[in-house]
CSV table of C-alpha atoms in Angstrom, one decimal:
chain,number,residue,atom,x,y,z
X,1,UNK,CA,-3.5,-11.3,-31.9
X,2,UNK,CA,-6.3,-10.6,-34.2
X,3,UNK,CA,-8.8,-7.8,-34.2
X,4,UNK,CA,-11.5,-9.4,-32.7
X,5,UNK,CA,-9.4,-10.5,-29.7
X,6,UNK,CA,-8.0,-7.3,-29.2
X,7,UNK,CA,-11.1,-5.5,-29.4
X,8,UNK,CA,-13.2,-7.5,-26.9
X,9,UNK,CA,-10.3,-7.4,-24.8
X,10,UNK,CA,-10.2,-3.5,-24.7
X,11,UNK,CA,-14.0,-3.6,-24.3
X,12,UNK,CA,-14.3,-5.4,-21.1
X,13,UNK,CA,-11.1,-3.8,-19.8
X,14,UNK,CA,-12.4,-0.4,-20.9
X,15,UNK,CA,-15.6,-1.3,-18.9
X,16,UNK,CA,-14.3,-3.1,-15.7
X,17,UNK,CA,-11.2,-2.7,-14.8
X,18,UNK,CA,-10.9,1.4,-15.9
X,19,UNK,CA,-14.2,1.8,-14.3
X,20,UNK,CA,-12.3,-0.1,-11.1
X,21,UNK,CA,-9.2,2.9,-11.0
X,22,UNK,CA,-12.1,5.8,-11.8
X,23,UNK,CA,-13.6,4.8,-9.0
X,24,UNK,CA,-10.6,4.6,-6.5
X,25,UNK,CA,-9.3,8.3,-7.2
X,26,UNK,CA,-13.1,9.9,-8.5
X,27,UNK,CA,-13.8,10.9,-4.7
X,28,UNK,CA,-10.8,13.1,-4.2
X,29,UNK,CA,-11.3,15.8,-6.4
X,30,UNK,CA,-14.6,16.6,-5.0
X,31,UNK,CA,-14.2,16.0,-1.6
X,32,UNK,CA,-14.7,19.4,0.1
X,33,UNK,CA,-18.0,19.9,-2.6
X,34,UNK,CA,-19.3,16.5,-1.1
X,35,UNK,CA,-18.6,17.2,2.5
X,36,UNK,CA,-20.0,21.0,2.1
X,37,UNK,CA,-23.2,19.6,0.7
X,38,UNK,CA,-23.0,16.8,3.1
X,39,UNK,CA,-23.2,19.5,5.8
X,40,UNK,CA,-25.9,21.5,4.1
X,41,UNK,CA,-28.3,18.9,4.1
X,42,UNK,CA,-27.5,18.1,7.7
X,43,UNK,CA,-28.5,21.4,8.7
X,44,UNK,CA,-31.3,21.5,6.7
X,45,UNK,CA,-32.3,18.6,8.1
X,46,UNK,CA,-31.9,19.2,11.9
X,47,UNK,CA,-30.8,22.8,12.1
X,48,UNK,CA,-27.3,22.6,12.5
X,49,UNK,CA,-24.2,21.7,10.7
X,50,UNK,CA,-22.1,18.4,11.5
X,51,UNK,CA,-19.2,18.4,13.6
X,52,UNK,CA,-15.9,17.8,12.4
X,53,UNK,CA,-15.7,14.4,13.4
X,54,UNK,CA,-18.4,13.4,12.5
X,55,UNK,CA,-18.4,15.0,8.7
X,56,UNK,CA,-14.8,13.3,8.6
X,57,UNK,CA,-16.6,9.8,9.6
X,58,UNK,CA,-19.8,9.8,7.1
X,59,UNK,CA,-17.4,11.1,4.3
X,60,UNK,CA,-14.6,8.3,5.5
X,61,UNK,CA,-17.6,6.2,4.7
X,62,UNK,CA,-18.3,7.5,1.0
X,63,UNK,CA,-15.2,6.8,0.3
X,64,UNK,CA,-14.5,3.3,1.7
X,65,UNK,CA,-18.1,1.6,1.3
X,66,UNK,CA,-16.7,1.4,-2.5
X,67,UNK,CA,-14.7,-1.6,-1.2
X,68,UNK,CA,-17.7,-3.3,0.9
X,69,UNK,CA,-19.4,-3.3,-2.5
X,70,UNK,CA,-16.2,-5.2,-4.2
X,71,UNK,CA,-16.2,-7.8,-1.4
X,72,UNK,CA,-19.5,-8.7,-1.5
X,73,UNK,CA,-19.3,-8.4,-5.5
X,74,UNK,CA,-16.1,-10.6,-5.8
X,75,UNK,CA,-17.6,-13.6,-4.0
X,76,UNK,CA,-20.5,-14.0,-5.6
X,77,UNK,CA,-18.9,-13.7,-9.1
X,78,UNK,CA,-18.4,-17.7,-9.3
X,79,UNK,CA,-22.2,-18.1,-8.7
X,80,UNK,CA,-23.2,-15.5,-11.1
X,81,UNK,CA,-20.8,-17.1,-14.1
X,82,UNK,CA,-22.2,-20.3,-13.3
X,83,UNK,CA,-25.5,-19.0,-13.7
X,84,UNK,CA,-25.1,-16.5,-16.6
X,85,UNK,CA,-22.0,-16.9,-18.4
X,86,UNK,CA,-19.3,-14.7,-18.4
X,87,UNK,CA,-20.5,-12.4,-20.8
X,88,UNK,CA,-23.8,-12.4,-18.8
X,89,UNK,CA,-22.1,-11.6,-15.6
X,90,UNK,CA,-20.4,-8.9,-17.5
X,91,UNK,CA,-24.0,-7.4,-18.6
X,92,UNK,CA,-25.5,-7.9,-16.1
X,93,UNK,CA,-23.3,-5.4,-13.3
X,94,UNK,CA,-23.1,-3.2,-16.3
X,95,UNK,CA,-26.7,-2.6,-15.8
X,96,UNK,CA,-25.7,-1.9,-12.1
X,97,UNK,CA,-23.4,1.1,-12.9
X,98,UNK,CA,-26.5,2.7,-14.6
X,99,UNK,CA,-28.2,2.3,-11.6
X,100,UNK,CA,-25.6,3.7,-9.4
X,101,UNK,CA,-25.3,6.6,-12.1
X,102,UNK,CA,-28.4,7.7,-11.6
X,103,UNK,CA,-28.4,7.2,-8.1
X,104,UNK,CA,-25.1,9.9,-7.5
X,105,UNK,CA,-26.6,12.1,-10.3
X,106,UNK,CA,-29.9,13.1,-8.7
X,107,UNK,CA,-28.6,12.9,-5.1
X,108,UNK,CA,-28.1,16.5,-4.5
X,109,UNK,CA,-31.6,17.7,-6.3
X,110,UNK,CA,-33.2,15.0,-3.7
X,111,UNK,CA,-31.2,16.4,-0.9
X,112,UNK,CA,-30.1,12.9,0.0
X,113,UNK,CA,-26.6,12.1,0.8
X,114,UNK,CA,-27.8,8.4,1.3
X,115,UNK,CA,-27.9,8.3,-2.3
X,116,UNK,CA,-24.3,9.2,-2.8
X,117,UNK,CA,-23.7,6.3,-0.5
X,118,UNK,CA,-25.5,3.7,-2.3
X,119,UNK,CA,-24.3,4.8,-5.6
X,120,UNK,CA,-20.5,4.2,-4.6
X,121,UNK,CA,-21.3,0.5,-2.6
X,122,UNK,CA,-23.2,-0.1,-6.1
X,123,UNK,CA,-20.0,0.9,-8.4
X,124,UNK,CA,-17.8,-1.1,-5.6
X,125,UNK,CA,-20.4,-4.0,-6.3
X,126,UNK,CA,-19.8,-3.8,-10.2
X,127,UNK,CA,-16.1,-3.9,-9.7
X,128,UNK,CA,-15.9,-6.6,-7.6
X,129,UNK,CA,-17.9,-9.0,-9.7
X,130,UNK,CA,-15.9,-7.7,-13.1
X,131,UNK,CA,-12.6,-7.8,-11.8
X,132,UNK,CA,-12.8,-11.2,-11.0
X,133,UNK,CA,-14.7,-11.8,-13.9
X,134,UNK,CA,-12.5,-9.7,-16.1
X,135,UNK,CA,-9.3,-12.2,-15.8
X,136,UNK,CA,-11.4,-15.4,-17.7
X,137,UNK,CA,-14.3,-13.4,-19.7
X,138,UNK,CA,-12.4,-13.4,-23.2
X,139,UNK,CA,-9.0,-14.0,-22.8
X,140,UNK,CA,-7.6,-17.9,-23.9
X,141,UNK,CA,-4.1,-19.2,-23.5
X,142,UNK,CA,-3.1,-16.7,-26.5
X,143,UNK,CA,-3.3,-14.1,-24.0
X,144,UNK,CA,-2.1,-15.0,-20.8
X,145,UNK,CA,1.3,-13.0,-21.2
X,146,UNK,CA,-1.1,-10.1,-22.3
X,147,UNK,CA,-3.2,-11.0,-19.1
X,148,UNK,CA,-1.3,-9.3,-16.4
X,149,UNK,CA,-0.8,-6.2,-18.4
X,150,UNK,CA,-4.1,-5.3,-19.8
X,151,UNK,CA,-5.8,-5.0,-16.2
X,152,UNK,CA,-2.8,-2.7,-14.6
X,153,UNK,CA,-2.8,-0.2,-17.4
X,154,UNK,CA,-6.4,0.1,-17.6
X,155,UNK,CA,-6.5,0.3,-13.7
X,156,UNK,CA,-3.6,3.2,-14.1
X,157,UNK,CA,-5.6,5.3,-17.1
X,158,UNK,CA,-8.8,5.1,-14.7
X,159,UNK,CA,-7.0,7.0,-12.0
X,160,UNK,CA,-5.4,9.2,-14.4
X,161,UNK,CA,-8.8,9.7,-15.9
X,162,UNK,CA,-10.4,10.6,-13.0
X,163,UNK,CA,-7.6,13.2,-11.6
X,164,UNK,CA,-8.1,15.0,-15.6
X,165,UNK,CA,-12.0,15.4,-15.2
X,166,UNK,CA,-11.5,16.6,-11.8
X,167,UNK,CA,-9.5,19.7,-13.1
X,168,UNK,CA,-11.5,22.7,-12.2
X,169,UNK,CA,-11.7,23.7,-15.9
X,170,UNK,CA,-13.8,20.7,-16.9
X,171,UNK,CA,-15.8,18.7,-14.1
X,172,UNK,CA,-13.9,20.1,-10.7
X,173,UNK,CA,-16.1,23.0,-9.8
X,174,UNK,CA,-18.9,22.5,-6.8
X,175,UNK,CA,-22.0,22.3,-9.6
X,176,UNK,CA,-20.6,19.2,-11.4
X,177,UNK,CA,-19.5,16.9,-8.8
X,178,UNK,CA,-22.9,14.5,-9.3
X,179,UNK,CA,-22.6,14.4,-13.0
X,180,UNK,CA,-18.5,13.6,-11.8
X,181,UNK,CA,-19.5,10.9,-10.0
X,182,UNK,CA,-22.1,9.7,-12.9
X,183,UNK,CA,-20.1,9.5,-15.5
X,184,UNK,CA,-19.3,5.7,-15.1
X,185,UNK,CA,-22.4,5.5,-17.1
X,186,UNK,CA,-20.9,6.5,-20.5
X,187,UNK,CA,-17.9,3.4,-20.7
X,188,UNK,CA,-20.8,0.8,-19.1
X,189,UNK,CA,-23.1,1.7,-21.6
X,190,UNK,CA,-20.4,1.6,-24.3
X,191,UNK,CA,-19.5,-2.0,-23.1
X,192,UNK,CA,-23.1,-3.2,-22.5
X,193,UNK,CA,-23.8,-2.0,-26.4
X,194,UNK,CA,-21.0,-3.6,-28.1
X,195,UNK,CA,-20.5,-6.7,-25.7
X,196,UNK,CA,-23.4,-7.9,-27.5
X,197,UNK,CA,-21.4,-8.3,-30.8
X,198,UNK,CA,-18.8,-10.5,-29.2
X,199,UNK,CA,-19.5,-14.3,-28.4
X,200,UNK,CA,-19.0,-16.1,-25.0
X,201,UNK,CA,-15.9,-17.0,-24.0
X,202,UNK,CA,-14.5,-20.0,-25.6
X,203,UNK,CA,-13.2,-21.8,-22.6
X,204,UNK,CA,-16.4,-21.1,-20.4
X,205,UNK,CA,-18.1,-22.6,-23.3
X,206,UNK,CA,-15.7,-25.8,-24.0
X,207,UNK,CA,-14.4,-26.6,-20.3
X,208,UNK,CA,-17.9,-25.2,-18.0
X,209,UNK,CA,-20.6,-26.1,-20.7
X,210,UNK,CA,-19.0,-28.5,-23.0
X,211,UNK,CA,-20.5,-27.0,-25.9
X,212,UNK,CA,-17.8,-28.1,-28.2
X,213,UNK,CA,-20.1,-26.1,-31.4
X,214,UNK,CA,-20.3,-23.2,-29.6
X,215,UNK,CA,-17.0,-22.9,-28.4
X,216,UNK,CA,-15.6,-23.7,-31.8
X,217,UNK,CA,-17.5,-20.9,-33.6
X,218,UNK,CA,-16.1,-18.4,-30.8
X,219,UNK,CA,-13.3,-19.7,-31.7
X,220,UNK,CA,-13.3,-19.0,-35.7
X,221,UNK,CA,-14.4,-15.2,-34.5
X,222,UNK,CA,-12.1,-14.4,-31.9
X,223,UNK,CA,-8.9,-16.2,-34.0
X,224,UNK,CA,-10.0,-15.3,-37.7
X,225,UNK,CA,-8.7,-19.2,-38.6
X,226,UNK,CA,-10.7,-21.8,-39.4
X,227,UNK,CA,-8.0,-24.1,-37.8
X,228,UNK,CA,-8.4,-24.0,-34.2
X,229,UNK,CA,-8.3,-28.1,-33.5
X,230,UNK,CA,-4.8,-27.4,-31.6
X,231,UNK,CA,-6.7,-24.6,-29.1
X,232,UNK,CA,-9.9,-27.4,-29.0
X,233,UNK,CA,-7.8,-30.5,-27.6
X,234,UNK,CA,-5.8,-28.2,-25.3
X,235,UNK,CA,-9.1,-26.9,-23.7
X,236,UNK,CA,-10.0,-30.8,-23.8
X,237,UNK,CA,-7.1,-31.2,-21.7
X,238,UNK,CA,-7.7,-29.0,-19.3
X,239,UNK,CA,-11.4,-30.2,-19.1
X,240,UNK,CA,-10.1,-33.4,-18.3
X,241,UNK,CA,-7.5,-32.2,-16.0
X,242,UNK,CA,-10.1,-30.1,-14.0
X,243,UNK,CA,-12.7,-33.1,-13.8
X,244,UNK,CA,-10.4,-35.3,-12.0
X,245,UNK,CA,-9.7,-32.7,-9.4
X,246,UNK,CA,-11.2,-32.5,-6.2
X,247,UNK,CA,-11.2,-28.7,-5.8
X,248,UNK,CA,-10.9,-27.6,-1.9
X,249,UNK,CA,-12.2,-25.0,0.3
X,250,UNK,CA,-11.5,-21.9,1.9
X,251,UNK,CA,-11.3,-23.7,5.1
X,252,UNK,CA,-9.6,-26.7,4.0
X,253,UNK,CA,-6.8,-24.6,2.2
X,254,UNK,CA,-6.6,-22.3,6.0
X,255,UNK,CA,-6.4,-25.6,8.1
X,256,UNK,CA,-3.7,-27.7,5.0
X,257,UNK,CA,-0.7,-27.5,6.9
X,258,UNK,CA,1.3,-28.9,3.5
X,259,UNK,CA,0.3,-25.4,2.0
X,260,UNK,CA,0.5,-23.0,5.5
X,261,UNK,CA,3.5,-20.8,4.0
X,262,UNK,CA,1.9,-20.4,0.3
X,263,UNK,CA,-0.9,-19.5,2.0
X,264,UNK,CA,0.6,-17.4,4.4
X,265,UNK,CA,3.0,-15.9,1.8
X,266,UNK,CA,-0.8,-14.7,-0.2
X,267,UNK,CA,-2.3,-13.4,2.5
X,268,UNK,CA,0.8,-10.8,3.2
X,269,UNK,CA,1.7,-10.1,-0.2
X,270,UNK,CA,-2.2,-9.1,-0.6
X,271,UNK,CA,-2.4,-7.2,2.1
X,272,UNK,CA,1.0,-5.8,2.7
X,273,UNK,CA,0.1,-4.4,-1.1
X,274,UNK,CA,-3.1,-2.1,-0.3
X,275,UNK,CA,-1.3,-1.2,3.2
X,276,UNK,CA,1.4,0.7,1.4
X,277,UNK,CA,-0.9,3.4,1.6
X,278,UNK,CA,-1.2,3.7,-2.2
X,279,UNK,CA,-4.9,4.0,-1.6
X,280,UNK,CA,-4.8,6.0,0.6
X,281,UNK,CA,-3.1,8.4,-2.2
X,282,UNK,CA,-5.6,7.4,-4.7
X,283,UNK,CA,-8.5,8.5,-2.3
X,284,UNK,CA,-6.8,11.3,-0.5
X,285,UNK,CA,-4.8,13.2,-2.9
X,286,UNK,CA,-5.7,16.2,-3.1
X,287,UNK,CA,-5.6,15.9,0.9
X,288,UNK,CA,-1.9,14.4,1.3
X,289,UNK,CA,-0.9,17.5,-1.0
X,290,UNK,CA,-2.2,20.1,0.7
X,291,UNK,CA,-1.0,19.3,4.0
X,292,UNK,CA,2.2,18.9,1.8
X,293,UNK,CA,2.6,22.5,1.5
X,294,UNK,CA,1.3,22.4,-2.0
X,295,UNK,CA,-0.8,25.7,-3.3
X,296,UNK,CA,-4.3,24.7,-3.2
X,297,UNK,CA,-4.4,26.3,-6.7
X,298,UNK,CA,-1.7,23.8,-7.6
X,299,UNK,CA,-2.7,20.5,-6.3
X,300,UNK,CA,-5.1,19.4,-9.4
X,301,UNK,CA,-2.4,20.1,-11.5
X,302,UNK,CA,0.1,18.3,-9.2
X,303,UNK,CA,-2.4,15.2,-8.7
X,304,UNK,CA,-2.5,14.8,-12.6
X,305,UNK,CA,1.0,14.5,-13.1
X,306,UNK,CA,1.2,11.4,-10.4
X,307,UNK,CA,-1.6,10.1,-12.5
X,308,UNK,CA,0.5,10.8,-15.6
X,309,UNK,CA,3.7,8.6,-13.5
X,310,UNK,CA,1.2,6.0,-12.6
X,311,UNK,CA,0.4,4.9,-16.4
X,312,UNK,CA,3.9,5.2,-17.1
X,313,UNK,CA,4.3,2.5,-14.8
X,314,UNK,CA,1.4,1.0,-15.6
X,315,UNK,CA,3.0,0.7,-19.3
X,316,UNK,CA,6.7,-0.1,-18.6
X,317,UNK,CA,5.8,-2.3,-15.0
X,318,UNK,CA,4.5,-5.5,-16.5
X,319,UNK,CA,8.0,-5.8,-18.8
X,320,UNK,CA,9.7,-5.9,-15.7
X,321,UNK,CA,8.7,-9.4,-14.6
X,322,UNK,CA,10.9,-11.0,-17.7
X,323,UNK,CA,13.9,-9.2,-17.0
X,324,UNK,CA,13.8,-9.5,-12.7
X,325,UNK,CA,12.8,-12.5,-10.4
X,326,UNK,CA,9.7,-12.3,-8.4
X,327,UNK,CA,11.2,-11.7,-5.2
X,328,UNK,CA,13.0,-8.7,-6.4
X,329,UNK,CA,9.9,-7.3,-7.9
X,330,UNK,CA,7.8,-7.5,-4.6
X,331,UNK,CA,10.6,-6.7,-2.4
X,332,UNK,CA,11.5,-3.3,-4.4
X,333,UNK,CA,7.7,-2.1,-4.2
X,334,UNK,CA,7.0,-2.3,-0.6
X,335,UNK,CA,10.2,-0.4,-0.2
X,336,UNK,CA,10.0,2.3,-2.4
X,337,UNK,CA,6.1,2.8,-1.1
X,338,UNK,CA,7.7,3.0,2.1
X,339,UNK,CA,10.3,5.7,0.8
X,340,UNK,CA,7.0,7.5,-1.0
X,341,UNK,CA,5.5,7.5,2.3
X,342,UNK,CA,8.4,8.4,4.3
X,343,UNK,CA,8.6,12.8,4.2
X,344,UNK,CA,10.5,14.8,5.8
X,345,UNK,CA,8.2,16.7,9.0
X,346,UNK,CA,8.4,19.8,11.1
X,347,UNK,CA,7.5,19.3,14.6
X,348,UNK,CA,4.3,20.5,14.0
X,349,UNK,CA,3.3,17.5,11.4
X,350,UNK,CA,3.4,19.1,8.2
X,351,UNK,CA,5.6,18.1,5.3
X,352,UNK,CA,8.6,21.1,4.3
X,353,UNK,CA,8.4,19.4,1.0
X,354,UNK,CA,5.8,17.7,-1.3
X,355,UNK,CA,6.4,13.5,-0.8
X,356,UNK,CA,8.8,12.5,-3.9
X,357,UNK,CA,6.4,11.3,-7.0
X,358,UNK,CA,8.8,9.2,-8.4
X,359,UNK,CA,9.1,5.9,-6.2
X,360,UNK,CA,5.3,5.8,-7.4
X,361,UNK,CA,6.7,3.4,-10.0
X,362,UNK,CA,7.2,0.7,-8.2
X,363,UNK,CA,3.9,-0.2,-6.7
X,364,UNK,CA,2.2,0.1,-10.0
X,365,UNK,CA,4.7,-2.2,-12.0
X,366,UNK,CA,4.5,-5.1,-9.3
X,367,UNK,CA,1.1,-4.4,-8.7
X,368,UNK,CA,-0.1,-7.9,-11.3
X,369,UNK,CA,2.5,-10.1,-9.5
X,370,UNK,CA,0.4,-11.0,-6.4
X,371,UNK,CA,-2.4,-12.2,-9.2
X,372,UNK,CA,0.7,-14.5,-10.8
X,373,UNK,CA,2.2,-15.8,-7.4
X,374,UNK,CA,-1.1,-16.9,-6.3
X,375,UNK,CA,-1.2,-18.9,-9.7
X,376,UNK,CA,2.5,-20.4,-9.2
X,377,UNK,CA,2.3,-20.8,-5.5
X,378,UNK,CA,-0.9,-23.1,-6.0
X,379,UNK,CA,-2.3,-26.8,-7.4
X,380,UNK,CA,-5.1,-26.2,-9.6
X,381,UNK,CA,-7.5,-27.9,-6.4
X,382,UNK,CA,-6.1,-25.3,-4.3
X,383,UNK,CA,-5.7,-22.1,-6.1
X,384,UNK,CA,-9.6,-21.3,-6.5
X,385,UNK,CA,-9.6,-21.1,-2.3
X,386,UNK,CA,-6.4,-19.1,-2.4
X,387,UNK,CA,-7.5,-16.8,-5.2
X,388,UNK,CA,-10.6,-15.9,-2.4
X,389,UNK,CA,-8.4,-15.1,0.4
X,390,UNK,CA,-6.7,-13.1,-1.6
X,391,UNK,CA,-9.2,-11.1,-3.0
X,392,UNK,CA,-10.8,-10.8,-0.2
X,393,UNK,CA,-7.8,-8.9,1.8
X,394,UNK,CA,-7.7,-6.8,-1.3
X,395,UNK,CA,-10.9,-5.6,-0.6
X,396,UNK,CA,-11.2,-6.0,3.1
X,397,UNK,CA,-7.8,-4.1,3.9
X,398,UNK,CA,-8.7,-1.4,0.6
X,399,UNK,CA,-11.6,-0.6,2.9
X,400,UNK,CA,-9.5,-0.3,6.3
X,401,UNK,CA,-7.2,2.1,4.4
X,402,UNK,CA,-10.0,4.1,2.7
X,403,UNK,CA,-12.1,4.4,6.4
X,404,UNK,CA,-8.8,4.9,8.7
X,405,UNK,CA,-7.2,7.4,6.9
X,406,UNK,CA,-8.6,10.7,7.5
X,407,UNK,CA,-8.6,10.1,12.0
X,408,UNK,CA,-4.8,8.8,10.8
X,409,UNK,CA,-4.3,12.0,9.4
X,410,UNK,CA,-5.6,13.9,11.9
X,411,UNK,CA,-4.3,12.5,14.7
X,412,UNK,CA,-0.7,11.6,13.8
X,413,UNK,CA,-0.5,14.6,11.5
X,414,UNK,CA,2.5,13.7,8.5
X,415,UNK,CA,3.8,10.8,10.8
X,416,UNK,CA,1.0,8.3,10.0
X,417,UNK,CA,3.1,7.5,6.9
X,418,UNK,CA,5.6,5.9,9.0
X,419,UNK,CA,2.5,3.8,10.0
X,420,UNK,CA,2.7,2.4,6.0
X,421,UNK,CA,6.7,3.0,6.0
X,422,UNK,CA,6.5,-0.1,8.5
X,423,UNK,CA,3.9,-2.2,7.0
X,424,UNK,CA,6.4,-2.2,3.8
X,425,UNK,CA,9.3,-2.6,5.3
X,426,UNK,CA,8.1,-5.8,7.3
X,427,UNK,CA,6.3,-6.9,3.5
X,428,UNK,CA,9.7,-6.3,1.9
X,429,UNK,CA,11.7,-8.2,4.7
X,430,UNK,CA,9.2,-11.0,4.5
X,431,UNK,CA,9.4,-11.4,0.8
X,432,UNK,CA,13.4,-11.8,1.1
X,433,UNK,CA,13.4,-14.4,3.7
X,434,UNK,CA,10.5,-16.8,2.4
X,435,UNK,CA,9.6,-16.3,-0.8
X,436,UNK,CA,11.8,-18.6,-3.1
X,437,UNK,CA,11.8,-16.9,-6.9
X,438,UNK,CA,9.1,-19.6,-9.0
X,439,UNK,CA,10.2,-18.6,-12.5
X,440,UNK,CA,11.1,-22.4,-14.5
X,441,UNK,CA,10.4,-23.9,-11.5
X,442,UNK,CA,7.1,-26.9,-10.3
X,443,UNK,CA,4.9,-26.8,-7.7
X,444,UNK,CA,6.6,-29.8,-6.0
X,445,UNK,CA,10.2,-27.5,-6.1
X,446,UNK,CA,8.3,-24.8,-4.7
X,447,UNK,CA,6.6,-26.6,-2.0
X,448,UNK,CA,9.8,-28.1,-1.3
X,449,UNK,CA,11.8,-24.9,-0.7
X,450,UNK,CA,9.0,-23.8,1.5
X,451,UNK,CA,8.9,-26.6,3.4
């Protein structure tokens, strides 16, 4: 692993995948600010305040429309890299996050809470197209074990991130929460500075472009050798591999029967993981804690050290999947989310005791194994189509939990985490029955334990 490798590939993490977890928990420190200005507005606008409900739904909103962004961003990534490159994909919704900067940081001056709204769909835009970018930008075969850990810890120290700035001694008081939300701006303009030093991705540039030179000189940089024949004729390979491939659809992989459990087994593994509820933890923190019983003078404090757990699990996590089959690791996670969710209630819905932080590190460590499966379950024709569904539920059910949460709350009081305590126990149960363990094993074994 030489310099230049590691470098670009704490650059674009730094730039994409941080700015991904800053994102998720950046609205929960500020919440009541960005509600009480929400409400301000309102009245000045129409001479009165918002009602409850109402307040809960257009803040519901803020917080979710973050993960109509990353849909929307996520499927057009493959026609953007076609079109620009990787690296100019990369650049390119790096420019967006200055936009959405500036955006959240002049909303309240302009009065406008539409602006606060379009900022976050913009961010959720950015992260879409570079998380999906993220996995292929700069990172060859070398780094494939690296792959699924670079992403999660990055993820992690962007949530932990987030939960520090939002301490009341730096950004958590009510006259900082724009520049709170702005400060995206400072790693994207970092990234879109230096990304400029790197070259394109070698295997965009062999296997998409066939630009042999080009992809030879990336090579020399990213390596430091000035034998790289070996990586050459393995991307040959694969070039050759791909072309005789007749990739398939979305709607030819949902109507294959030959594939119906794989396909099946991605869409609940994908979902089942953002229905845990650990979004709804990232978003809601400071919420979850207070009806907790927490002080309200503690709960920054108590917010940073689950941030502080989720990195450790971020760090230790991806060693887990050498020492423990695959089954085991997404069976454990559902069930310890559901024991994180699971609290014990009064009969009037609050918690006697703060939810347990330490079964927190078991989302977090399987949380790259969905990415993997998806990989192991799949030919390379099908595994593009899959890799969409996927995605897609990540998004589509990140936004159901982000939306749904707060009238969850409110209406079900601490009992709407048996809601999540379900949906992982019937993940968990599901990945015990059919899920066969893939680790040293071919597609053809795998598709015939399915079968």
């Amino acid at each position: 692993l030489t310099f230049p490798l590691l470098s670009v590939t704490f650059l674009v993490s730094f730039g994409s995948s941080m700015l991904y977890g800053y994102n998720l928990a950046v609205v929960n420190s500020p919440a009541a600010h960005i509600k009480a200005f929400y409400n301000a507005t309102w009245s000045q606008r129409y001479g009165h305040g918002l009602a409850s409900g109402s307040l809960t739904l257009l803040y519901s909103l803020t917080v979710s429309i973050f993960a109509v962004g990353g849909l929307v961003g996520s499927l057009l990534v493959g026609v953007l890299v076609e079109r620009y490159g990787r690296k100019g994909t990369l650049s390119r919704s790096a420019l967006l996050i200055l936009l959405a900067g500036g955006f959240m940081s002049f909303s309240r001056e302009l009065g406008s809470p539409e602006m606060v709204i379009i900022g976050r769909s913009i961010t959720g835009l950015h992260s879409g197209r570079c998380c999906r970018a993220v996995h292929g930008p700069f990172l060859m075969a070398l780094l494939r074990g690296f792959l699924g850990l670079v992403p999660t810890i990055f993820i992690c120290l962007g949530v932990f991130f987030a939960q520090v700035l939002g301490l009341p001694e730096l950004l958590g008081e009510d006259r900082f929460w724009p520049l709170f939300l702005s400060v995206v701006v400072i790693p994207t303009s970092l990234q879109l500075l230096l990304l400029h030093c790197f070259p394109e991705s070698p295997r965009y540039l062999l296997i998409e472009r066939n630009d042999v030179c080009r992809a030879t000189e990336a090579l020399h940089r990213f390596l430091g050798t000035p034998d790289v024949q070996d990586v050459i004729e393995e991307m040959k390979e694969e070039q050759r591999s791909l072309s005789s491939v007749e990739m398939v659809s979305v709607w030819q992989l949902l109507r294959d029967r030959s594939v119906r459990w794989q396909t099946v087994s991605v869409v609940v593994v994908n979902a089942g993981m953002q229905l845990s509820g650990i979004d709804a933890i990232w978003f809601y923190t400071n919420t979850i804690f207070e009806n907790a019983g927490i002080p309200v003078s503690e709960i920054p404090y108590t917010t940073v050290g689950t941030g502080a757990i989720e990195v450790v699990a971020g760090l230790i996590g991806p060693s887990q999947h050498h020492h423990f089959d695959l089954w085991v690791l997404l069976g454990s996670s559902p069930v310890a989310a559901g024991l994180r969710q699971a609290g014990p209630v009064d009969p009037g819905g609050c918690l006697r005791q703060p939810v347990p932080q330490t079964p927190d590190l078991s989302p977090p460590s399987a949380a790259g194994v969905p990415f993997l499966m998806t990989a192991e379950l799949f030919t390379q024709s099908h595994r593009p189509a899959a890799y969409v569904v996927g995605g897609s539920l990540n998004w589509f059910c990140n936004f159901t939990i982000g939306f749904i949460f707060p009238f969850l709350q409110m209406s079900a009081g601490a009992f709407c985490y048996l809601v999540f305590c379900g949906v992982c126990l019937l993940v968990a149960l599901y990945v015990y029955i059919i899920i066969p363990e893939t680790k040293n094993k071919t597609f053809m074994e795998i598709s015939h334990i399915f079968t």
